[in-house]
Amino acid sequence: VKGQGGLGGAAMALSSRTALAGVLLVALVGCSHAQGAADRMAAMMGGGGQEAEMNRNMPAHCSIDRVQRVCPRWVDPQMVNPDTGLAYDLDQQEVPCVSRRSMKDITDPAFQTLGFVKLYPGGESVCGHGNREFYFMARESALGRAVPDKVMVAFMSGGWCWNAETCGIMDLELRTMARDALLNSVAAGPAPSVPQAYSRNDVFASGIFQKESTVINNKFGDWALVVIPDCTGDMHMGNRSFTYSPDDATRCITAHHRGAVNAGMAVDWVLRNWAGAKHVLVLGTGHSESSKATGAQGAAVWAPYIQRHLPNAVVRAVIDSSMAVFGPNINMALAADPWGSSMAHTPDGGWLMPPPDMWHISTDDFSTLLEYVADASPSVAFAEVSSTDDVMQVMDFEMTGGRSRDCCLNGCGCNFGTDFGVSAGAPAYGVVGGTLDWTKSRKVTMLRRIRRMPNNYRSWLHAGQRRNWLSSALFTTECAVPSNCMAHSRLVNFLFALATGTTEFQADGALRVANLPPTNRTYANRVFGEVTCTGCLSGILGSETATAEACTSTLGDAETLFTVAPKYNSDWMALWSLNGWEAPDVAGTGMQYRFAHMYEVREGESMVEVAERFGTTVQELVRLNRNLITNVHNPMRLREGDVVCVVPQWRNSMDHMGQRLCPSDKQRFGEASAGSADGAVSSMFTEIADQVQGGAQAMINMMTTGDASPTPSK
């Protein structure tokens, strides 16, 4: 079975966990999509050729002939046939065009100019509409072959897409695939392609890409650079041709999500030409501050592959301006895995992505993907660099069901407790409010990432809207906290310390020490200190310290325990008991209160078991914890030590013996349920219950009639 050496490990069996994931998938996306996911898992089990065969034999949904043609090539000022040199172009293609190979090794004289050289891997490499060839670019370091051991590999943000509008050509305002290619010249057309801007002299000439290191203090100025574009809308993770809206002739588009194929060819070239590299910096970023493209997460999944094939190199991955904060519809948008990420291969034939029962694009978020990759590859260090309110990231959030402002309390973009108030007619908020708020979602995502990620992960957050910091002119001067800008916290120094920092491992391969920035690596400093802008992660209750009480909220204007209880499917007596106040109506606006019990997940325990134990449902637990520090994106991913907020429904709760705490109408307290093997114990409890009940009834009779003789119970 394929998969040796890939993130997916070796053989991929359909285990009970996979079966349970399938059940969850049905609940989340419906039977038809779940069947599609099951079919893809089955295809993966059969080896690497099946998905390629599926792509070649796809039906012609879009009424386009299925003839394979040669890809046109841009030769200023027009598209030409690379074989004849004559003017030539193609529209959207059902069968991807074939690209002509034109490759050179780094020792070729063409690289001696220290400028970029375009490299065309040919074969199955192609851009998203099947009518433009893919190419990547490379340049030697400023010192040439004198320093052949340091290279940056930049996986460019291209813009990701998921339907006929975002992948198609009907409305270029809506298209997100190869977004920066829309700036191409009129002659080149709007088709998804490698952006022509990449060939301009002023691009890749600032920030970390600036070669004159002595002039601008860029410590990466003497590193070689390889630029891998994304013109397929899949974050460098795709291996599938997928037809969107096949039954609508006006919208139909077959998108060729071949990002993993393209990137794999480029990475294979890097490994051959830098086989003796000592330092490799894998970047996910945009080409300039003006770029409108997002989707840099692919860099994280390719870094471990590079590390495995360059075991003596220090490999680090940096994700720029892509915090992966998406709205609630992200999994629905990708439910059919249109990119074919679960079928993506590395050049050595292994799997690029984690096994489907550990992570799948239809059920999991990108935080979980980053967590898996970092855990599986402790020798690689990962860092994120971003601004808090990058407008393109906010747009991605809104396009997947989020809102720029969803007013609530405790860390949101606006606050109903002071801005509007319940008494002024504002809708409900609190624990079930703000679930769509960008500010709160961004804070919760980054806080949970800092908490859950292993020690080979770091982050650097700046306030504001600036994007693509790595290409910014401020790269060498800016700090996350400008008012307290120390030399070691400047972005250039922060990343250089990351790129050259060392890691030490235990005998079993586990990470023991990571000498990575910042110097003070405590939770408090990483969240509220020199690498995070002031106040940028504040306000989320339970995040104040690594062990702070999590299941709390704040009373807003005109709220009391009586009015907030329904939000938690609770009652005022339970909340009063939880908080230990003198009276249930003493609290006022701004007072913090507990709304649920903190429950720490035990080894091997599932969300289903937690729900059953406390008489509730998985859906209710997910709802209750949504967008809190205890957020649960996929109930399948609970792990030992995770804390979730629980509101027990005592009538349905179970004791440790599996019996209900409260009797049903047909079962007295302590009585064994049908089929129970605890008859003797139950009889004992029944006798005790009878005595307690009898004594209680005698006391009631004495208080009401003065006669303690028993009376029949109702």
XYZ file of C-alpha atoms in Angstrom:
714
model
C 0.000 0.000 0.000
C 1.351 3.429 -0.865
C 2.107 5.886 1.887
C 5.605 5.009 3.057
C 7.282 8.144 4.317
C 4.283 10.432 3.835
C 2.415 12.291 6.552
C -0.162 9.575 6.279
C 2.306 7.011 7.553
C 2.380 3.546 6.051
C -0.673 1.397 5.351
C -4.023 3.096 5.766
C -6.614 0.659 7.009
C -10.307 1.456 7.390
C -10.305 1.329 11.164
C -13.157 1.815 13.597
C -12.071 5.445 13.883
C -12.536 5.843 10.133
C -15.976 4.278 10.392
C -16.890 6.688 13.171
C -15.583 9.566 11.054
C -17.901 8.376 8.306
C -20.871 8.499 10.667
C -19.943 12.037 11.659
C -19.520 12.998 8.013
C -23.054 11.834 7.229
C -24.385 13.982 10.057
C -22.465 17.040 8.921
C -22.732 16.993 5.129
C -25.369 14.433 4.141
C -25.298 10.986 2.635
C -24.275 11.894 -0.908
C -21.167 13.789 0.173
C -20.308 11.151 2.763
C -20.519 8.456 0.084
C -18.164 10.510 -2.054
C -15.674 10.702 0.798
C -15.967 6.946 1.346
C -15.339 6.338 -2.353
C -12.191 8.471 -2.186
C -10.916 6.596 0.844
C -11.479 3.351 -1.010
C -9.622 4.737 -4.019
C -6.703 5.663 -1.788
C -6.541 2.108 -0.491
C -6.065 0.849 -4.030
C -2.893 2.771 -4.845
C -1.830 5.904 -6.667
C -3.095 5.233 -10.197
C -6.819 5.219 -9.581
C -7.304 8.932 -9.030
C -5.316 9.762 -12.170
C -7.465 7.314 -14.130
C -10.590 8.926 -12.650
C -9.407 12.368 -13.727
C -8.646 11.234 -17.266
C -11.999 9.526 -17.696
C -14.266 12.238 -16.280
C -17.432 12.782 -18.364
C -17.534 15.945 -20.447
C -19.992 17.871 -18.267
C -19.277 21.321 -19.667
C -19.905 20.592 -23.382
C -16.219 21.077 -24.202
C -14.432 18.629 -26.484
C -12.037 16.227 -24.820
C -9.023 16.714 -27.041
C -5.727 17.286 -25.293
C -3.842 20.227 -26.738
C -0.492 21.819 -26.108
C -0.502 24.674 -23.561
C 0.084 28.161 -24.949
C 3.043 30.130 -23.614
C 3.264 33.861 -23.006
C 5.891 35.518 -25.161
C 5.424 39.267 -24.871
C 3.125 40.627 -26.215
C 0.976 37.555 -26.910
C 0.258 33.886 -26.260
C 2.010 31.564 -28.709
C 2.307 27.880 -29.500
C 5.636 26.853 -27.943
C 6.222 24.380 -30.783
C 5.642 26.795 -33.681
C 6.041 30.247 -32.177
C 2.789 31.331 -33.843
C -0.040 33.208 -32.090
C -2.180 30.662 -30.274
C -4.515 30.505 -27.298
C -7.027 28.223 -25.557
C -10.243 28.702 -23.627
C -11.210 26.592 -20.620
C -10.294 22.955 -21.264
C -12.092 19.813 -20.074
C -8.885 17.848 -20.604
C -5.882 19.795 -19.289
C -3.423 20.964 -21.903
C 0.051 19.450 -21.925
C 2.991 21.684 -21.110
C 6.365 21.527 -22.838
C 9.223 20.785 -20.457
C 12.047 23.302 -20.148
C 14.238 22.764 -17.091
C 17.771 23.734 -16.032
C 19.853 22.809 -13.003
C 21.101 25.524 -10.673
C 24.618 25.106 -12.106
C 23.419 26.262 -15.537
C 25.039 29.530 -16.707
C 21.555 31.086 -16.879
C 21.594 31.362 -13.070
C 24.910 33.227 -12.960
C 23.123 36.519 -13.583
C 21.547 36.065 -10.131
C 18.191 36.881 -11.682
C 15.108 34.653 -11.885
C 14.982 31.764 -14.321
C 11.606 30.301 -15.326
C 11.393 26.531 -15.097
C 8.670 24.557 -16.906
C 8.344 21.006 -15.486
C 5.910 19.984 -18.253
C 3.924 16.759 -18.094
C 0.774 16.944 -15.961
C 1.612 20.336 -14.459
C -1.117 22.819 -15.378
C -3.125 25.781 -14.081
C -6.715 25.723 -12.901
C -8.709 25.962 -16.150
C -6.498 23.555 -18.032
C -5.455 26.172 -20.615
C -2.306 27.674 -19.063
C 0.972 25.977 -18.254
C 2.465 25.997 -14.802
C 6.007 27.147 -14.188
C 8.073 28.071 -11.162
C 11.015 30.418 -10.746
C 14.409 30.241 -9.065
C 17.372 32.514 -8.516
C 20.775 31.901 -7.046
C 21.813 33.635 -3.833
C 23.485 37.030 -3.930
C 26.809 35.245 -3.411
C 26.141 32.618 -6.067
C 27.553 29.141 -5.562
C 29.892 30.534 -2.912
C 27.026 29.956 -0.449
C 25.153 26.923 -1.835
C 23.656 25.701 1.419
C 20.824 28.151 2.239
C 17.584 28.323 0.278
C 14.106 29.782 0.742
C 11.239 27.872 -0.885
C 8.209 30.155 -1.233
C 4.806 28.496 -1.725
C 2.842 31.478 -2.971
C -0.679 32.324 -1.832
C -2.826 32.063 -4.923
C -6.363 32.226 -3.598
C -8.478 29.147 -2.883
C -11.834 28.345 -4.497
C -14.741 25.994 -3.866
C -17.622 26.560 -6.338
C -18.486 27.665 -9.885
C -18.288 31.343 -8.980
C -14.977 31.332 -7.095
C -13.302 28.896 -9.522
C -14.985 30.067 -12.753
C -14.927 32.923 -15.219
C -18.520 34.199 -15.145
C -17.826 37.068 -12.749
C -14.175 37.970 -12.284
C -15.093 39.991 -9.187
C -16.074 36.738 -7.481
C -13.239 34.550 -8.722
C -10.632 33.720 -6.106
C -8.624 31.053 -7.986
C -5.284 32.555 -9.105
C -6.577 35.928 -7.981
C -3.449 37.892 -8.755
C -3.505 36.591 -12.338
C -6.501 38.866 -12.897
C -3.968 41.692 -13.037
C -2.413 40.156 -16.159
C -2.300 42.174 -19.360
C -5.295 42.125 -21.698
C -3.398 40.014 -24.221
C -2.733 37.296 -21.637
C -6.379 37.237 -20.619
C -8.031 36.506 -17.264
C -7.481 32.715 -17.240
C -5.944 31.307 -14.036
C -2.203 31.366 -14.607
C 1.077 32.226 -12.967
C 0.683 36.006 -12.403
C 2.705 38.090 -14.841
C 3.521 40.353 -11.905
C 5.984 37.691 -10.745
C 8.205 38.602 -13.707
C 8.455 42.306 -12.862
C 11.790 43.612 -11.595
C 10.195 45.256 -8.551
C 8.582 42.003 -7.322
C 10.512 39.780 -4.908
C 12.804 42.753 -4.351
C 11.797 43.885 -0.854
C 11.415 42.432 2.619
C 12.819 38.964 3.102
C 13.337 38.724 -0.681
C 15.677 41.742 -0.864
C 19.146 40.558 -1.912
C 21.212 43.548 -0.746
C 21.497 42.373 2.860
C 24.162 44.878 3.918
C 22.037 47.832 2.814
C 18.716 47.013 4.486
C 19.860 44.642 7.228
C 18.015 41.681 5.708
C 19.645 38.644 7.254
C 18.175 36.477 4.494
C 19.696 38.521 1.673
C 22.295 35.857 0.807
C 19.797 32.979 0.586
C 18.778 31.473 -2.745
C 15.058 31.676 -3.585
C 12.618 29.319 -5.296
C 9.105 30.662 -6.012
C 6.283 28.098 -6.429
C 3.057 29.766 -7.661
C -0.463 28.535 -6.902
C -2.628 28.851 -10.017
C -5.013 26.001 -9.118
C -7.022 27.362 -6.142
C -6.129 24.552 -3.717
C -3.299 25.819 -1.475
C -0.784 23.455 -3.154
C -2.775 20.457 -1.837
C -4.883 19.359 -4.816
C -4.815 16.341 -7.117
C -8.198 16.275 -8.814
C -10.199 17.669 -11.718
C -13.630 18.585 -10.405
C -16.685 19.884 -12.270
C -18.709 22.541 -10.465
C -22.395 23.063 -11.387
C -22.322 20.362 -14.107
C -26.043 20.703 -14.864
C -25.960 24.439 -15.517
C -24.453 25.295 -18.891
C -24.124 28.962 -17.923
C -22.100 28.263 -14.766
C -20.385 24.944 -15.440
C -16.621 24.894 -14.911
C -14.169 22.010 -14.677
C -11.411 23.135 -12.323
C -8.128 21.284 -12.477
C -6.948 21.344 -8.882
C -3.431 20.053 -9.503
C -1.575 22.135 -6.934
C 0.111 19.163 -5.277
C 1.240 17.875 -8.678
C 2.717 21.252 -9.608
C 4.346 21.831 -6.234
C 5.710 18.293 -6.136
C 7.608 18.797 -9.395
C 9.103 22.036 -8.086
C 10.038 20.526 -4.717
C 11.673 17.545 -6.429
C 13.874 20.001 -8.358
C 14.787 21.812 -5.121
C 15.808 18.568 -3.431
C 18.099 17.650 -6.341
C 19.736 21.058 -6.587
C 20.157 21.705 -2.858
C 20.936 18.174 -1.721
C 23.619 19.535 0.612
C 21.552 22.357 2.080
C 22.122 23.206 5.710
C 19.168 25.580 6.067
C 15.820 25.520 4.263
C 13.180 28.143 5.011
C 9.758 27.112 3.660
C 7.514 30.143 3.207
C 3.792 30.505 2.605
C 3.224 34.102 1.549
C 2.082 36.582 -1.109
C 4.292 38.391 -3.605
C 3.590 41.880 -2.237
C 1.526 43.880 0.231
C -0.960 44.605 -2.562
C -1.653 40.954 -3.363
C -5.313 39.966 -2.959
C -4.640 36.225 -2.729
C -4.839 34.134 0.439
C -4.119 30.490 1.238
C -0.545 30.003 2.485
C -1.253 26.909 4.577
C 0.192 24.552 1.971
C 3.708 25.462 3.049
C 3.107 23.657 6.342
C 2.322 20.290 4.729
C 5.288 20.401 2.331
C 7.921 21.326 4.956
C 7.949 17.847 6.593
C 8.463 16.202 3.199
C 11.474 18.437 2.539
C 12.850 17.623 5.996
C 12.575 13.874 5.415
C 14.585 14.132 2.209
C 17.119 16.594 3.639
C 17.606 15.055 7.101
C 20.792 17.043 7.801
C 19.210 20.409 7.063
C 17.482 22.745 9.512
C 13.991 23.106 8.004
C 11.616 25.807 9.181
C 8.159 26.818 7.889
C 6.646 30.320 8.083
C 3.000 31.012 7.196
C 2.331 34.652 6.385
C -1.085 36.380 6.479
C -3.128 33.179 6.598
C -4.357 32.519 10.149
C -6.953 30.055 8.736
C -9.866 31.688 10.556
C -12.923 30.618 8.580
C -16.656 30.917 9.079
C -18.970 28.033 10.039
C -19.590 26.980 6.421
C -16.004 26.097 5.537
C -16.490 22.330 5.817
C -19.753 22.437 3.908
C -18.014 24.319 1.096
C -15.344 21.612 0.856
C -17.532 18.639 1.798
C -16.939 16.798 -1.486
C -13.170 17.348 -1.258
C -13.240 19.008 -4.689
C -9.491 19.549 -4.576
C -8.764 15.855 -4.099
C -6.522 16.682 -1.134
C -7.021 13.191 0.260
C -5.508 11.839 -2.978
C -2.500 14.176 -3.116
C 0.876 12.457 -3.466
C 4.445 13.506 -2.832
C 7.071 12.940 -5.544
C 8.263 9.747 -3.830
C 4.761 8.221 -4.034
C 3.718 8.810 -0.416
C 0.653 10.659 0.782
C 0.965 14.409 1.236
C -1.920 14.833 3.699
C -2.719 13.064 6.996
C -4.828 9.873 6.954
C -8.543 10.671 6.527
C -9.338 9.313 9.980
C -6.879 11.802 11.485
C -7.764 14.863 9.371
C -10.115 15.429 6.459
C -10.940 18.622 4.644
C -14.695 17.966 4.924
C -14.812 17.722 8.725
C -11.730 19.393 10.207
C -10.294 22.887 10.396
C -6.848 24.018 9.324
C -5.759 24.483 12.948
C -6.109 20.732 13.391
C -4.052 20.186 10.222
C -1.248 22.398 11.492
C -1.404 20.664 14.862
C -1.118 17.236 13.246
C 1.782 18.263 11.018
C 3.728 19.844 13.891
C 3.172 16.807 16.124
C 4.225 14.398 13.382
C 7.329 16.429 12.461
C 9.018 17.626 15.668
C 12.292 18.409 13.869
C 10.539 21.103 11.790
C 9.687 24.395 13.477
C 6.584 26.315 12.405
C 5.748 29.999 12.764
C 2.835 32.235 11.823
C 3.126 35.912 10.976
C 0.008 38.021 10.503
C -1.892 41.198 11.161
C -5.055 40.934 13.200
C -7.465 42.508 10.719
C -6.069 41.739 7.286
C -8.997 42.618 5.016
C -8.502 39.614 2.715
C -8.587 37.188 5.650
C -11.714 38.904 6.937
C -13.223 38.499 3.467
C -12.486 34.752 3.507
C -14.178 34.580 6.898
C -17.273 36.378 5.625
C -17.441 34.286 2.438
C -17.639 31.140 4.582
C -20.480 32.351 6.790
C -18.818 34.664 9.297
C -19.401 38.358 9.970
C -17.015 41.210 10.503
C -19.067 42.143 13.618
C -21.401 39.816 15.483
C -22.008 41.680 18.719
C -21.646 39.828 21.999
C -19.514 39.967 25.130
C -16.004 38.924 26.110
C -13.611 39.569 23.265
C -15.917 40.414 20.354
C -15.715 43.171 17.787
C -18.650 44.985 19.413
C -20.352 44.649 22.781
C -24.109 44.646 23.291
C -23.614 45.164 27.006
C -22.441 48.721 26.401
C -23.040 49.518 22.730
C -26.725 48.714 22.568
C -27.998 46.751 25.547
C -30.780 44.229 25.903
C -33.058 46.954 27.228
C -32.613 48.747 23.883
C -33.819 45.728 21.959
C -30.536 43.972 21.139
C -30.707 40.224 20.380
C -29.378 37.563 22.714
C -25.619 37.306 23.139
C -23.120 35.711 25.507
C -21.959 32.129 25.138
C -24.241 31.499 22.180
C -23.558 34.934 20.722
C -20.514 36.133 18.848
C -20.048 32.759 17.157
C -19.888 34.578 13.827
C -17.746 37.507 15.014
C -14.385 37.935 13.239
C -12.557 39.433 16.221
C -13.672 36.761 18.661
C -13.111 33.925 16.168
C -9.622 35.170 15.375
C -8.745 35.410 19.073
C -10.123 31.963 19.924
C -8.360 30.362 16.945
C -4.958 31.791 17.816
C -5.295 31.238 21.569
C -6.226 27.598 21.138
C -3.407 27.156 18.639
C -0.853 28.556 21.082
C -2.217 26.269 23.805
C -2.525 23.064 21.820
C 0.404 23.192 19.426
C 3.651 21.472 20.452
C 6.782 23.384 21.384
C 7.975 23.654 17.766
C 5.333 26.310 16.985
C 5.548 30.106 17.363
C 3.438 33.104 16.328
C 4.006 36.829 15.714
C 0.904 39.063 15.611
C 0.704 42.732 14.673
C -2.325 45.026 15.007
C -3.939 46.432 11.886
C -4.580 45.444 8.283
C -1.117 45.124 6.703
C -0.697 41.859 4.801
C 2.194 39.784 3.449
C 4.737 40.925 5.986
C 7.553 38.905 4.439
C 7.532 41.049 1.307
C 6.934 44.312 3.197
C 9.443 47.133 3.341
C 8.833 47.073 7.127
C 10.117 43.497 7.415
C 13.464 44.569 8.866
C 12.203 47.277 11.230
C 8.773 46.390 12.633
C 7.961 44.782 15.983
C 4.740 43.114 17.060
C 4.519 45.724 19.838
C 5.843 48.961 18.264
C 5.737 50.799 21.583
C 8.144 48.258 23.067
C 10.300 47.436 20.060
C 13.409 45.550 21.106
C 15.979 44.302 18.599
C 15.244 40.618 19.151
C 11.496 41.114 18.629
C 11.811 42.777 15.198
C 10.313 40.489 12.603
C 13.569 39.942 10.704
C 15.407 38.950 13.897
C 12.490 36.869 15.164
C 12.453 34.802 11.955
C 16.238 34.557 11.685
C 16.354 33.143 15.217
C 13.640 30.694 14.180
C 15.451 29.739 10.954
C 18.760 29.087 12.698
C 17.488 27.886 16.094
C 18.228 24.353 17.236
C 16.068 21.547 18.567
C 16.987 18.645 20.821
C 15.229 15.300 21.062
C 14.763 12.513 23.546
C 15.809 8.931 22.824
C 12.296 8.101 21.581
C 12.376 10.960 19.078
C 10.109 13.267 21.069
C 10.975 16.965 21.168
C 12.817 17.876 24.365
C 14.089 21.417 23.813
C 13.312 23.950 21.100
C 15.688 26.911 21.126
C 13.285 29.133 19.241
C 12.140 32.728 19.783
C 10.973 34.452 21.864
C 13.522 34.114 24.641
C 10.728 34.164 27.218
C 8.567 31.261 26.038
C 5.941 31.306 28.776
C 2.281 31.220 27.825
C 1.703 34.703 29.231
C 4.518 36.252 27.183
C 3.477 34.546 23.953
C -0.139 35.707 24.392
C 0.300 39.108 25.995
C 4.006 39.880 25.543
C 6.570 40.953 22.972
C 5.441 38.746 20.047
C 1.739 39.651 20.220
C 0.379 43.159 19.772
C -1.052 44.751 22.898
C -4.621 43.636 23.563
C -4.841 41.592 20.348
C -5.729 38.356 22.148
C -7.397 39.854 25.222
C -10.988 39.482 26.380
C -11.606 35.759 25.896
C -12.545 34.444 29.325
C -10.476 31.477 30.398
C -7.432 32.592 28.386
C -5.840 34.781 31.053
C -3.502 31.967 32.084
C -2.868 28.474 30.764
C -5.009 27.047 33.604
C -7.662 29.745 34.022
C -11.276 28.790 34.698
C -12.838 28.343 31.280
C -16.625 28.033 31.610
C -17.462 31.586 32.577
C -19.273 34.509 31.005
C -20.275 38.060 31.876
C -23.716 39.422 32.650
C -24.695 42.121 30.191
C -27.118 44.966 30.489
C -30.373 43.824 32.176
C -29.222 40.187 32.404
C -29.736 38.010 35.471
C -29.336 34.316 36.195
C -33.020 33.959 35.425
C -32.670 35.427 31.930
C -29.366 33.806 30.877
C -30.200 30.236 31.985
C -32.128 29.310 28.784
C -29.054 30.109 26.680
C -27.266 27.183 28.294
C -30.240 24.823 28.414
C -29.994 25.216 32.173
C -32.047 26.792 34.973
C -31.435 29.546 37.470
C -31.090 27.142 40.405
C -28.257 25.251 38.696
C -26.468 28.506 37.898
C -26.996 29.796 41.430
C -25.565 26.583 42.836
C -22.547 26.797 40.508
C -21.710 30.318 41.588
C -22.423 30.138 45.336
C -23.947 33.579 45.525
C -26.000 34.698 48.510
C -29.068 35.123 46.311
C -29.774 34.464 42.611
C -30.740 38.047 41.875
C -27.808 39.917 43.418
C -25.628 40.006 40.288
C -25.437 43.056 38.057
C -24.095 44.100 34.674
C -20.443 43.144 34.125
C -20.329 40.467 36.823
C -18.673 37.184 35.798
C -20.459 33.926 36.471
C -19.992 30.229 35.855
C -22.448 28.803 33.349
C -21.177 25.202 33.169
C -18.883 22.642 34.753
C -15.327 22.260 33.431
C -14.777 18.646 32.423
C -11.339 17.245 31.573
C -11.439 14.500 28.976
C -9.956 11.191 30.088
C -7.675 8.939 28.059
C -9.587 7.181 25.282
C -12.831 9.023 26.048
C -14.968 10.235 23.154
C -17.380 13.132 22.934
C -20.204 10.607 22.602
C -19.231 9.066 25.944
C -18.973 12.473 27.614
C -22.406 13.409 26.282
C -23.975 10.144 27.469
C -22.395 10.435 30.889
C -23.938 13.850 31.473
C -27.264 13.162 29.835
C -26.787 15.555 26.935
C -25.909 15.299 23.231
C -22.788 15.824 21.153
C -24.554 18.570 19.238
C -25.404 20.401 22.457
C -21.809 20.154 23.719
C -20.490 21.541 20.442
C -23.030 24.384 20.597
C -22.252 25.167 24.218
C -18.484 25.416 23.600
C -18.629 27.147 20.228
C -16.168 30.020 19.856
C -15.039 29.807 23.466
C -11.550 28.936 24.688
C -12.994 25.390 24.940
C -14.196 25.415 21.303
C -14.751 21.984 19.702
C -14.625 22.083 15.896
C -14.774 18.346 15.302
C -16.025 16.164 18.186
C -13.920 13.304 16.805
C -10.709 15.142 17.700
C -11.021 15.229 21.502
C -7.828 14.204 23.214
C -6.819 13.408 26.773
C -6.607 16.534 28.910
C -8.905 18.675 26.758
C -11.378 20.729 28.781
C -14.978 21.125 27.648
C -17.845 22.977 29.291
C -20.710 20.699 30.312
C -24.219 21.469 31.544
C -25.451 18.122 32.921
C -29.042 17.158 32.278
C -29.445 15.250 35.524
C -32.555 13.348 34.513
C -30.521 11.582 31.808
C -27.075 11.497 33.454
C -25.280 8.233 34.229
C -23.199 7.164 37.199
C -19.893 5.305 36.806
C -21.813 1.998 36.757
C -23.816 3.097 33.745
C -27.077 3.662 35.623
C -29.159 6.808 35.569
C -28.664 9.134 38.500
C -32.356 10.008 38.500
C -34.987 7.258 38.178
C -37.403 7.187 35.308
C -41.146 6.788 35.785
C -40.714 3.011 35.527
C -37.610 2.663 37.669
C -37.186 3.499 41.325
C -33.916 4.958 42.590
C -31.197 2.278 42.738
C -33.281 -0.278 40.870
C -31.431 -2.242 38.190
C -32.462 -1.437 34.631
C -33.530 -4.222 32.291
C -30.704 -6.621 31.552
C -28.495 -5.344 34.363
C -26.138 -7.786 36.066
C -26.135 -5.824 39.304
C -29.319 -7.246 40.837
C -27.892 -7.845 44.290
C -26.384 -4.376 44.537
C -29.595 -2.885 43.168
C -31.688 -4.736 45.764
C -29.554 -3.263 48.494
C -29.985 0.227 47.092
C -33.708 -0.397 46.705
C -34.015 -1.300 50.391
C -32.106 1.830 51.350
C -34.294 3.879 49.040
C -37.453 2.386 50.558
C -36.240 3.249 54.045
C -35.331 6.786 53.021
C -38.644 7.211 51.251
C -40.557 5.838 54.228
C -38.720 8.079 56.678
C -39.271 11.088 54.489
C -42.984 10.344 54.200
C -43.289 9.923 57.983
C -41.658 13.320 58.467
C -44.051 14.926 55.988
C -47.043 13.316 57.744
C -45.848 14.516 61.144
C -45.457 18.065 59.834
C -48.857 18.139 58.178
C -51.115 15.964 60.355
C -49.186 15.215 63.513
C -49.372 11.463 62.681
C -46.113 9.705 61.705
C -47.818 6.519 60.424
C -46.879 5.737 56.784
C -49.262 6.439 53.932
C -49.131 4.942 50.432
C -46.852 6.817 48.002
C -48.379 8.191 44.822
